[in-house]
Structure formats: structure tokens, C-alpha cells
């Protein structure tokens, strides 16, 4: 009888962890990834156009992708670009369920004294603000110039944070499939 | 030794087979009521038709003792009535949202339900405008009303079709049963 030969395999089989109840409500984040939400302030709604808002979001998204930041693409909405107020708690809930490990909250504003003002805040999943960066421009002659300068300033300050908390970048060891879609309007 | 080992192995394998069995599917019937909460604030000044709306499940959805949709699960809806397009400066004074589906893992469970807000005019504003500008002030005040559905507002939706879902676990009885009233006799 060759029972003694198969016993180790049977033991191994029985000691394998049992199938756990599948919790489909939230994906367990394995690799670090950032979920981006972009908010347009009422002042920007009054004094600027949706094209500027979506254009800035697109440029920022492209910059982060170019720098290999691990951005989480929401299968439902791509990136949330909204004029409606949403609490950080709600955004974190969406980020968690999308499988992200941090939230990048971008606020696009248009104060009267500036062409554009952009604030980027990074939160961990516990809701703790890890860092914040701000860029604006008031000195340019045209709105287009102000937009360009503000974007450059923001890119410079974000470049310093690449690879740090809240802005994980893809290394050679990290194998992440490219998202099938880019920025999707809500 | 062999006499003891074989029953033990059979017992262990049977246990493993039970543990590895796919989760039990429970039927969630059509028209089951689901309590939702707004996860964002929506106003008639900004909401435009077709815009996506974020909501969450406010209470665990259970059938018998099985938990099917946990509280906090993401729900998506759409603005059904509002501004005609993004960037439109008009304020339609009314906002209506339509609940579309619950996003449970990779599945979408279709829901039906609508919620609307017509906006209110504050009496003080109307009176002050009437004193300052007369009848035109009243009209301006009436026209300035903004409909708003605040974050956290409760909305009821219904399951749109019969669905079978895996039970995520037993209902947390301690959370469902009300605490005994110490003052009651």
C-alpha cells in the first residue's frame, strides 16, 4: 500500500488555508496607488470655463502618468471631476473601494486676484493629511499665461514629492497593467 | 496507526471540501427596499443632466441571516433633471436624481428610485427684498432659490430586478438588535 507516499500531500491539502468569505465590498489594496478627485470651486465656475478646469485636470493627469505615478483608474468614472462638494470621508470611501492606498484631492480655484489657483492635498486612507501643495499665478498678462505658469509651478513642487508618500511611482519591480482608459468625464 | 490516520484524513478532507465550496447564493428579490445616503452635496446651480452622483448604502442589506450588501457600499446615480449642460449659467431651481446601481465588487446591482428637491425661498429674504425693491424684489427673491440635496441626505431605492448574491457573512445581531432599555420594567 502506498498510503505513506500520499499522506504528506493529503496533509498539505488539508492544511491549506480554507476559502475565506469573499468580501466584494472593498478591494484589499496590495500595491500603492493613488485615487485622484478634482474639485472645481464655485468661484471658478463663476469666473472661468469648464474647458480650463478639464484642461488643467488633463494636463496634471498627463504629468503624473509621464512620471510613472501609480494612479488608480476608477472603472466607473475614471477620475472624478466635479463641481459638487464632497466630504473627504466620502472621497476616501470611494478611493478604498477602488483599491487605492491614498487620495489626491485637487482643488481648482479662480480667486479674483489670480488667474488660477490649484491646491493639491494628499490623504492616507485614515483621512490624515500627509502633505499639501499650492500653485497659482497672478502676474501674467493673459489667462493662458497664468494657467501655464501655475501648471509649471505645480509640476515643480509635485516633482519633489515623487516616490514619497501619496505619490508612489512605478518601479521596475512593480508590474502594473496599464489602465484601459484615461481621464473620463463624470 | 493506519486505522486512526485514514478516518482523520477523510474527516479533514471533508471539512476542506466544505470550506472550499463556493459561497452560498442568496436571492435578493426585486423591489427590496434599500436605504441610501448621499455621498456628495448636489445643487441646482451646478448639477447638470447626465452628471454622475455618488451615494452609499446606509444600512446593511440582509435576507434572513445573510448579509448581502454591507453598509457603506458605493452606489451610483445620475442627475435626471438639472442644468442642460455643464457650464450653463441658468439655475433651474430644481434638481432630480435617479439611482442607477450598487457597485458590489465588480458587479452592478440595478436599482430604481428617484429623489428631488425644489428648493425653498427664505421668508426673510423675500420680506427684505420686498421692502427694498417692492414687487420686483419679491420676484428676484423667488427666482434666486436654489435646490440642494445635501451630503448625508437619506434616499430610498429599490432593487430593480431579482438578483442572486453571495452571502458575505451572517448578520451582526448585536448591531441590529436595540440595546435593552435599563429604565424599562
Coordinates of C-alpha atoms in Angstrom, one line a residue:
Chain A
X1 CA 0.0 0.0 0.0
X2 CA 1.4 3.3 -1.0
X3 CA -0.6 5.3 1.5
X4 CA 2.5 6.6 3.2
X5 CA 3.5 8.2 0.0
X6 CA 0.3 10.2 -0.5
X7 CA -0.1 11.1 3.2
X8 CA 2.2 14.2 3.0
X9 CA 0.3 15.5 0.0
X10 CA -3.1 14.9 1.8
X11 CA -1.8 16.7 4.9
X12 CA -0.6 19.6 2.8
X13 CA -4.0 19.8 1.2
X14 CA -5.8 19.7 4.5
X15 CA -3.6 22.4 6.0
X16 CA -4.1 24.8 3.1
X17 CA -6.0 27.9 4.3
X18 CA -9.7 27.5 3.9
X19 CA -11.6 29.5 1.4
X20 CA -12.4 32.8 3.1
X21 CA -15.7 34.5 2.7
X22 CA -15.5 36.8 -0.2
X23 CA -15.9 40.4 0.7
X24 CA -16.7 42.1 -2.5
X25 CA -17.4 45.5 -1.0
X26 CA -13.8 46.7 -0.8
X27 CA -10.7 45.6 -2.6
X28 CA -7.7 45.0 -0.4
X29 CA -5.1 47.3 -1.7
X30 CA -1.9 45.4 -2.4
X31 CA 0.2 47.8 -4.3
X32 CA 0.3 51.5 -3.5
X33 CA -2.0 53.5 -5.8
X34 CA -3.4 57.0 -5.8
X35 CA -7.0 57.9 -6.4
X36 CA -7.5 61.4 -7.8
X37 CA -10.5 63.6 -7.3
X38 CA -10.6 67.1 -8.8
X39 CA -13.0 69.8 -7.5
X40 CA -14.0 73.0 -9.2
X41 CA -14.8 75.8 -6.8
X42 CA -17.9 78.0 -7.2
X43 CA -15.5 80.9 -7.9
X44 CA -14.0 79.0 -10.8
X45 CA -17.5 78.2 -12.0
X46 CA -18.4 81.9 -11.9
X47 CA -15.2 83.4 -13.4
X48 CA -13.8 80.7 -15.7
X49 CA -14.9 78.0 -18.0
X50 CA -15.3 74.2 -17.8
X51 CA -12.7 73.8 -20.6
X52 CA -10.0 75.4 -18.4
X53 CA -11.0 73.1 -15.5
X54 CA -10.9 69.9 -17.5
X55 CA -7.8 71.1 -19.4
X56 CA -5.9 71.6 -16.2
X57 CA -7.1 68.2 -14.9
X58 CA -5.9 66.5 -18.1
X59 CA -2.5 68.3 -18.0
X60 CA -2.0 67.3 -14.4
X61 CA -3.0 63.7 -15.1
X62 CA -0.7 63.5 -18.1
X63 CA 2.2 64.9 -16.0
X64 CA 1.6 62.3 -13.2
X65 CA 1.3 59.5 -15.8
X66 CA 4.5 60.7 -17.5
X67 CA 6.3 60.5 -14.1
X68 CA 5.0 56.9 -13.7
X69 CA 2.8 57.7 -10.7
X70 CA 0.6 54.8 -9.8
X71 CA -2.8 56.3 -10.5
X72 CA -5.9 54.2 -9.9
X73 CA -8.4 54.5 -12.6
X74 CA -11.9 54.2 -11.3
X75 CA -13.8 51.8 -13.6
X76 CA -17.0 53.8 -13.0
X77 CA -15.8 57.3 -13.5
X78 CA -12.1 57.4 -14.5
X79 CA -11.2 60.4 -12.4
X80 CA -13.9 62.3 -10.6
X81 CA -14.0 65.9 -11.9
X82 CA -16.9 67.7 -10.1
X83 CA -18.4 71.0 -9.1
X84 CA -20.3 69.3 -6.3
X85 CA -19.0 69.4 -2.8
X86 CA -18.0 66.1 -1.3
X87 CA -16.5 65.4 2.1
X88 CA -13.0 63.9 2.4
X89 CA -14.7 60.9 4.1
X90 CA -16.8 60.1 1.1
X91 CA -13.8 60.5 -1.3
X92 CA -11.8 58.2 0.9
X93 CA -14.6 55.6 0.8
X94 CA -14.6 55.7 -3.0
X95 CA -10.8 55.5 -3.0
X96 CA -10.8 52.5 -0.7
X97 CA -13.4 50.7 -2.8
X98 CA -11.4 51.3 -5.9
X99 CA -8.4 49.7 -4.3
X100 CA -6.3 52.8 -3.8
X101 CA -4.0 53.4 -0.9
X102 CA -4.1 57.2 -0.9
X103 CA -6.2 60.1 -2.1
X104 CA -5.0 63.0 -4.2
X105 CA -7.6 65.8 -3.8
X106 CA -7.1 68.6 -6.3
X107 CA -9.0 71.9 -5.9
X108 CA -9.1 74.3 -8.9
X109 CA -10.0 77.8 -7.9
X110 CA -10.2 81.2 -9.5
X111 CA -9.9 83.9 -6.9
X112 CA -10.4 87.5 -8.2
X113 CA -6.7 88.4 -7.7
X114 CA -5.3 85.3 -9.6
X115 CA -5.8 83.7 -12.9
X116 CA -5.9 80.2 -11.4
X117 CA -5.1 78.7 -8.0
X118 CA -4.6 75.0 -7.6
X119 CA -4.3 73.2 -4.3
X120 CA -3.2 69.5 -4.2
X121 CA -3.8 67.6 -0.9
X122 CA -2.7 64.1 -0.2
X123 CA -4.6 62.0 2.3
X124 CA -3.9 58.5 3.6
X125 CA -6.9 56.1 3.9
X126 CA -7.3 57.1 7.6
X127 CA -8.0 60.6 6.5
X128 CA -4.8 62.1 7.7
X129 CA -3.5 64.9 5.5
X130 CA 0.1 63.8 4.5
X131 CA 1.0 66.9 2.6
X132 CA -0.3 69.8 0.6
X133 CA 1.0 71.8 -2.3
X134 CA -0.3 75.0 -3.9
X135 CA 0.4 76.8 -7.1
X136 CA -1.1 80.0 -8.6
X137 CA -0.3 82.9 -10.8
X138 CA -1.4 86.5 -10.8
X139 CA 1.4 88.3 -12.7
X140 CA 0.8 87.0 -16.2
X141 CA -0.8 89.3 -18.8
X142 CA -3.3 86.7 -20.0
X143 CA -5.2 83.9 -18.5
X144 CA -3.5 81.4 -20.8
X145 CA -0.1 82.6 -19.5
X146 CA -1.3 82.4 -15.9
X147 CA -2.5 78.8 -16.5
X148 CA 0.8 77.8 -18.0
X149 CA 2.9 79.3 -15.1
X150 CA 0.6 77.8 -12.4
X151 CA 0.9 74.4 -14.1
X152 CA 4.7 74.6 -14.2
X153 CA 4.9 75.7 -10.6
X154 CA 2.7 72.8 -9.5
X155 CA 4.7 70.3 -11.6
X156 CA 7.9 71.6 -9.9
X157 CA 6.6 71.2 -6.4
X158 CA 5.0 67.8 -7.2
X159 CA 8.2 66.5 -8.8
X160 CA 9.9 66.9 -5.4
X161 CA 7.3 64.5 -3.9
X162 CA 7.5 61.8 -6.5
X163 CA 8.2 58.4 -5.0
X164 CA 7.2 59.7 -1.5
X165 CA 4.0 59.1 0.4
X166 CA 1.0 59.9 -1.6
X167 CA 2.8 59.8 -4.9
X168 CA 4.1 56.3 -5.4
X169 CA 5.9 55.7 -8.7
X170 CA 6.2 52.6 -10.7
X171 CA 9.5 50.9 -10.3
X172 CA 10.9 48.1 -12.5
X173 CA 9.8 45.6 -9.8
X174 CA 6.2 46.8 -9.9
X175 CA 4.2 45.2 -12.6
X176 CA 1.0 47.1 -13.1
X177 CA -1.2 46.7 -16.2
X178 CA -1.8 49.9 -18.0
X179 CA -5.3 51.2 -17.4
X180 CA -7.5 50.8 -20.4
X181 CA -8.9 54.3 -20.1
X182 CA -7.6 57.7 -19.2
X183 CA -9.4 60.7 -17.8
X184 CA -13.1 60.1 -18.1
X185 CA -15.5 62.9 -17.5
X186 CA -18.2 62.2 -15.0
Chain B
X1 CA -1.8 3.9 13.3
X2 CA -3.4 3.5 9.9
X3 CA -6.8 2.9 11.5
X4 CA -6.6 6.3 13.1
X5 CA -5.0 8.2 10.2
X6 CA -7.4 7.3 7.5
X7 CA -10.6 8.5 9.3
X8 CA -8.8 11.6 10.3
X9 CA -7.7 12.3 6.8
X10 CA -11.2 11.7 5.4
X11 CA -12.7 14.0 8.1
X12 CA -10.1 16.7 7.3
X13 CA -10.7 16.4 3.5
X14 CA -14.4 16.6 4.0
X15 CA -14.0 19.8 6.1
X16 CA -11.7 21.2 3.5
X17 CA -14.2 20.5 0.8
X18 CA -17.0 22.2 2.7
X19 CA -14.7 25.2 3.4
X20 CA -13.7 25.4 -0.3
X21 CA -17.3 25.2 -1.5
X22 CA -18.4 28.4 -3.3
X23 CA -20.3 30.8 -1.1
X24 CA -24.0 30.3 -0.8
X25 CA -26.0 32.3 -3.2
X26 CA -29.0 34.2 -1.7
X27 CA -31.8 35.6 -3.8
X28 CA -32.3 39.4 -3.4
X29 CA -35.9 39.9 -4.7
X30 CA -36.9 42.8 -6.9
X31 CA -38.4 45.8 -5.1
X32 CA -36.4 45.1 -1.9
X33 CA -36.1 48.5 -0.2
X34 CA -32.5 49.8 0.2
X35 CA -31.7 52.8 2.4
X36 CA -29.1 55.1 0.8
X37 CA -27.3 58.2 1.8
X38 CA -25.9 61.0 -0.4
X39 CA -22.1 61.0 -0.5
X40 CA -21.9 64.5 -2.0
X41 CA -23.9 67.7 -2.0
X42 CA -25.8 68.5 -5.1
X43 CA -27.3 71.9 -6.0
X44 CA -29.3 73.1 -8.9
X45 CA -26.6 75.8 -9.5
X46 CA -24.1 73.1 -10.5
X47 CA -25.8 69.8 -11.3
X48 CA -26.3 69.1 -14.9
X49 CA -28.3 66.3 -16.7
X50 CA -26.2 63.2 -17.0
X51 CA -23.7 64.1 -14.3
X52 CA -22.8 61.1 -12.1
X53 CA -23.9 61.2 -8.5
X54 CA -22.2 59.4 -5.6
X55 CA -24.3 57.7 -2.9
X56 CA -23.6 54.9 -0.3
X57 CA -25.7 52.2 1.2
X58 CA -26.9 53.5 4.6
X59 CA -27.9 50.2 6.2
X60 CA -26.8 46.6 5.7
X61 CA -29.0 44.8 3.2
X62 CA -29.9 41.4 4.6
X63 CA -32.0 38.4 3.6
X64 CA -32.8 36.2 6.6
X65 CA -29.5 35.9 8.4
X66 CA -27.3 36.5 5.4
X67 CA -25.6 39.9 4.8
X68 CA -25.7 40.7 1.1
X69 CA -24.7 44.3 0.7
X70 CA -22.8 45.9 3.6
X71 CA -23.4 49.5 4.8
X72 CA -21.0 51.9 3.0
X73 CA -21.1 50.2 -0.4
X74 CA -20.8 52.6 -3.2
X75 CA -23.9 53.5 -5.2
X76 CA -24.0 55.5 -8.4
X77 CA -26.8 57.6 -9.7
X78 CA -27.3 60.2 -12.4
X79 CA -28.7 63.8 -12.4
X80 CA -32.1 63.4 -14.2
X81 CA -33.2 67.0 -14.0
X82 CA -30.9 70.0 -13.7
X83 CA -28.9 72.3 -15.9
X84 CA -28.9 71.2 -19.5
X85 CA -25.1 71.1 -19.8
X86 CA -22.0 71.8 -17.8
X87 CA -21.2 75.5 -17.6
X88 CA -24.8 76.6 -18.2
X89 CA -25.4 79.7 -16.1
X90 CA -29.1 79.1 -15.7
X91 CA -30.4 77.8 -12.4
X92 CA -33.4 75.5 -12.9
X93 CA -34.4 75.8 -9.2
X94 CA -35.0 72.1 -9.1
X95 CA -32.8 69.0 -9.1
X96 CA -33.8 65.4 -9.6
X97 CA -31.5 62.4 -9.3
X98 CA -32.0 58.9 -10.4
X99 CA -30.4 56.0 -8.6
X100 CA -28.8 53.6 -11.0
X101 CA -26.9 50.7 -9.3
X102 CA -24.9 49.4 -6.4
X103 CA -21.3 48.7 -7.1
X104 CA -20.6 45.5 -5.2
X105 CA -17.1 44.3 -6.1
X106 CA -17.1 44.0 -9.8
X107 CA -20.9 43.6 -10.0
X108 CA -23.6 46.2 -10.6
X109 CA -26.9 45.6 -9.0
X110 CA -29.5 47.7 -10.7
X111 CA -31.6 49.9 -8.6
X112 CA -34.6 52.1 -9.2
X113 CA -35.6 55.2 -7.4
X114 CA -35.6 59.0 -7.7
X115 CA -35.2 61.9 -5.3
X116 CA -35.8 65.5 -6.0
X117 CA -35.6 68.9 -4.3
X118 CA -37.4 72.0 -5.4
X119 CA -35.5 74.5 -3.3
X120 CA -37.0 76.8 -0.8
X121 CA -37.2 80.5 -0.5
X122 CA -36.4 82.0 2.9
X123 CA -39.2 84.2 4.2
X124 CA -36.7 86.8 5.5
X125 CA -35.1 87.2 2.1
X126 CA -38.5 87.7 0.4
X127 CA -39.6 90.3 3.0
X128 CA -36.3 92.1 2.9
X129 CA -36.3 92.2 -0.9
X130 CA -39.9 93.4 -0.9
X131 CA -39.1 96.2 1.4
X132 CA -36.1 97.3 -0.6
X133 CA -37.3 96.7 -4.1
X134 CA -41.1 96.2 -4.0
X135 CA -42.7 93.7 -6.2
X136 CA -39.6 93.2 -8.3
X137 CA -37.7 92.3 -5.1
X138 CA -40.2 89.5 -4.4
X139 CA -39.7 88.2 -8.0
X140 CA -35.9 88.4 -7.6
X141 CA -36.0 86.6 -4.3
X142 CA -38.4 83.9 -5.7
X143 CA -36.1 83.4 -8.7
X144 CA -32.9 83.1 -6.6
X145 CA -33.9 79.9 -4.8
X146 CA -31.6 77.0 -5.1
X147 CA -32.5 73.4 -4.8
X148 CA -30.0 71.4 -2.8
X149 CA -29.6 67.8 -1.8
X150 CA -27.1 67.7 1.0
X151 CA -24.5 65.1 1.7
X152 CA -25.9 62.6 4.2
X153 CA -29.5 63.1 3.0
X154 CA -31.4 59.8 3.1
X155 CA -32.9 58.3 -0.1
X156 CA -34.8 55.1 -0.6
X157 CA -34.2 53.0 -3.6
X158 CA -35.5 49.6 -4.7
X159 CA -33.8 46.6 -6.3
X160 CA -34.8 46.7 -10.0
X161 CA -34.6 43.0 -10.8
X162 CA -34.2 39.7 -9.0
X163 CA -30.5 39.0 -8.3
X164 CA -28.6 36.3 -6.6
X165 CA -25.7 37.4 -4.4
X166 CA -23.2 35.5 -2.3
X167 CA -23.7 35.9 1.4
X168 CA -20.9 38.0 2.8
X169 CA -21.5 36.7 6.3
X170 CA -24.1 36.4 9.0
X171 CA -26.0 39.4 10.2
X172 CA -24.3 41.2 13.1
X173 CA -27.1 40.6 15.6
X174 CA -25.6 42.8 18.3
X175 CA -25.6 45.7 15.9
X176 CA -29.2 45.1 14.7
X177 CA -30.9 44.4 18.0
X178 CA -31.7 47.5 20.0
X179 CA -30.0 47.8 23.4
X180 CA -32.2 46.9 26.3
X181 CA -33.6 49.9 28.0
X182 CA -32.3 49.9 31.6
X183 CA -35.2 52.1 32.7
X184 CA -37.9 49.7 31.3
X185 CA -39.6 47.5 33.8

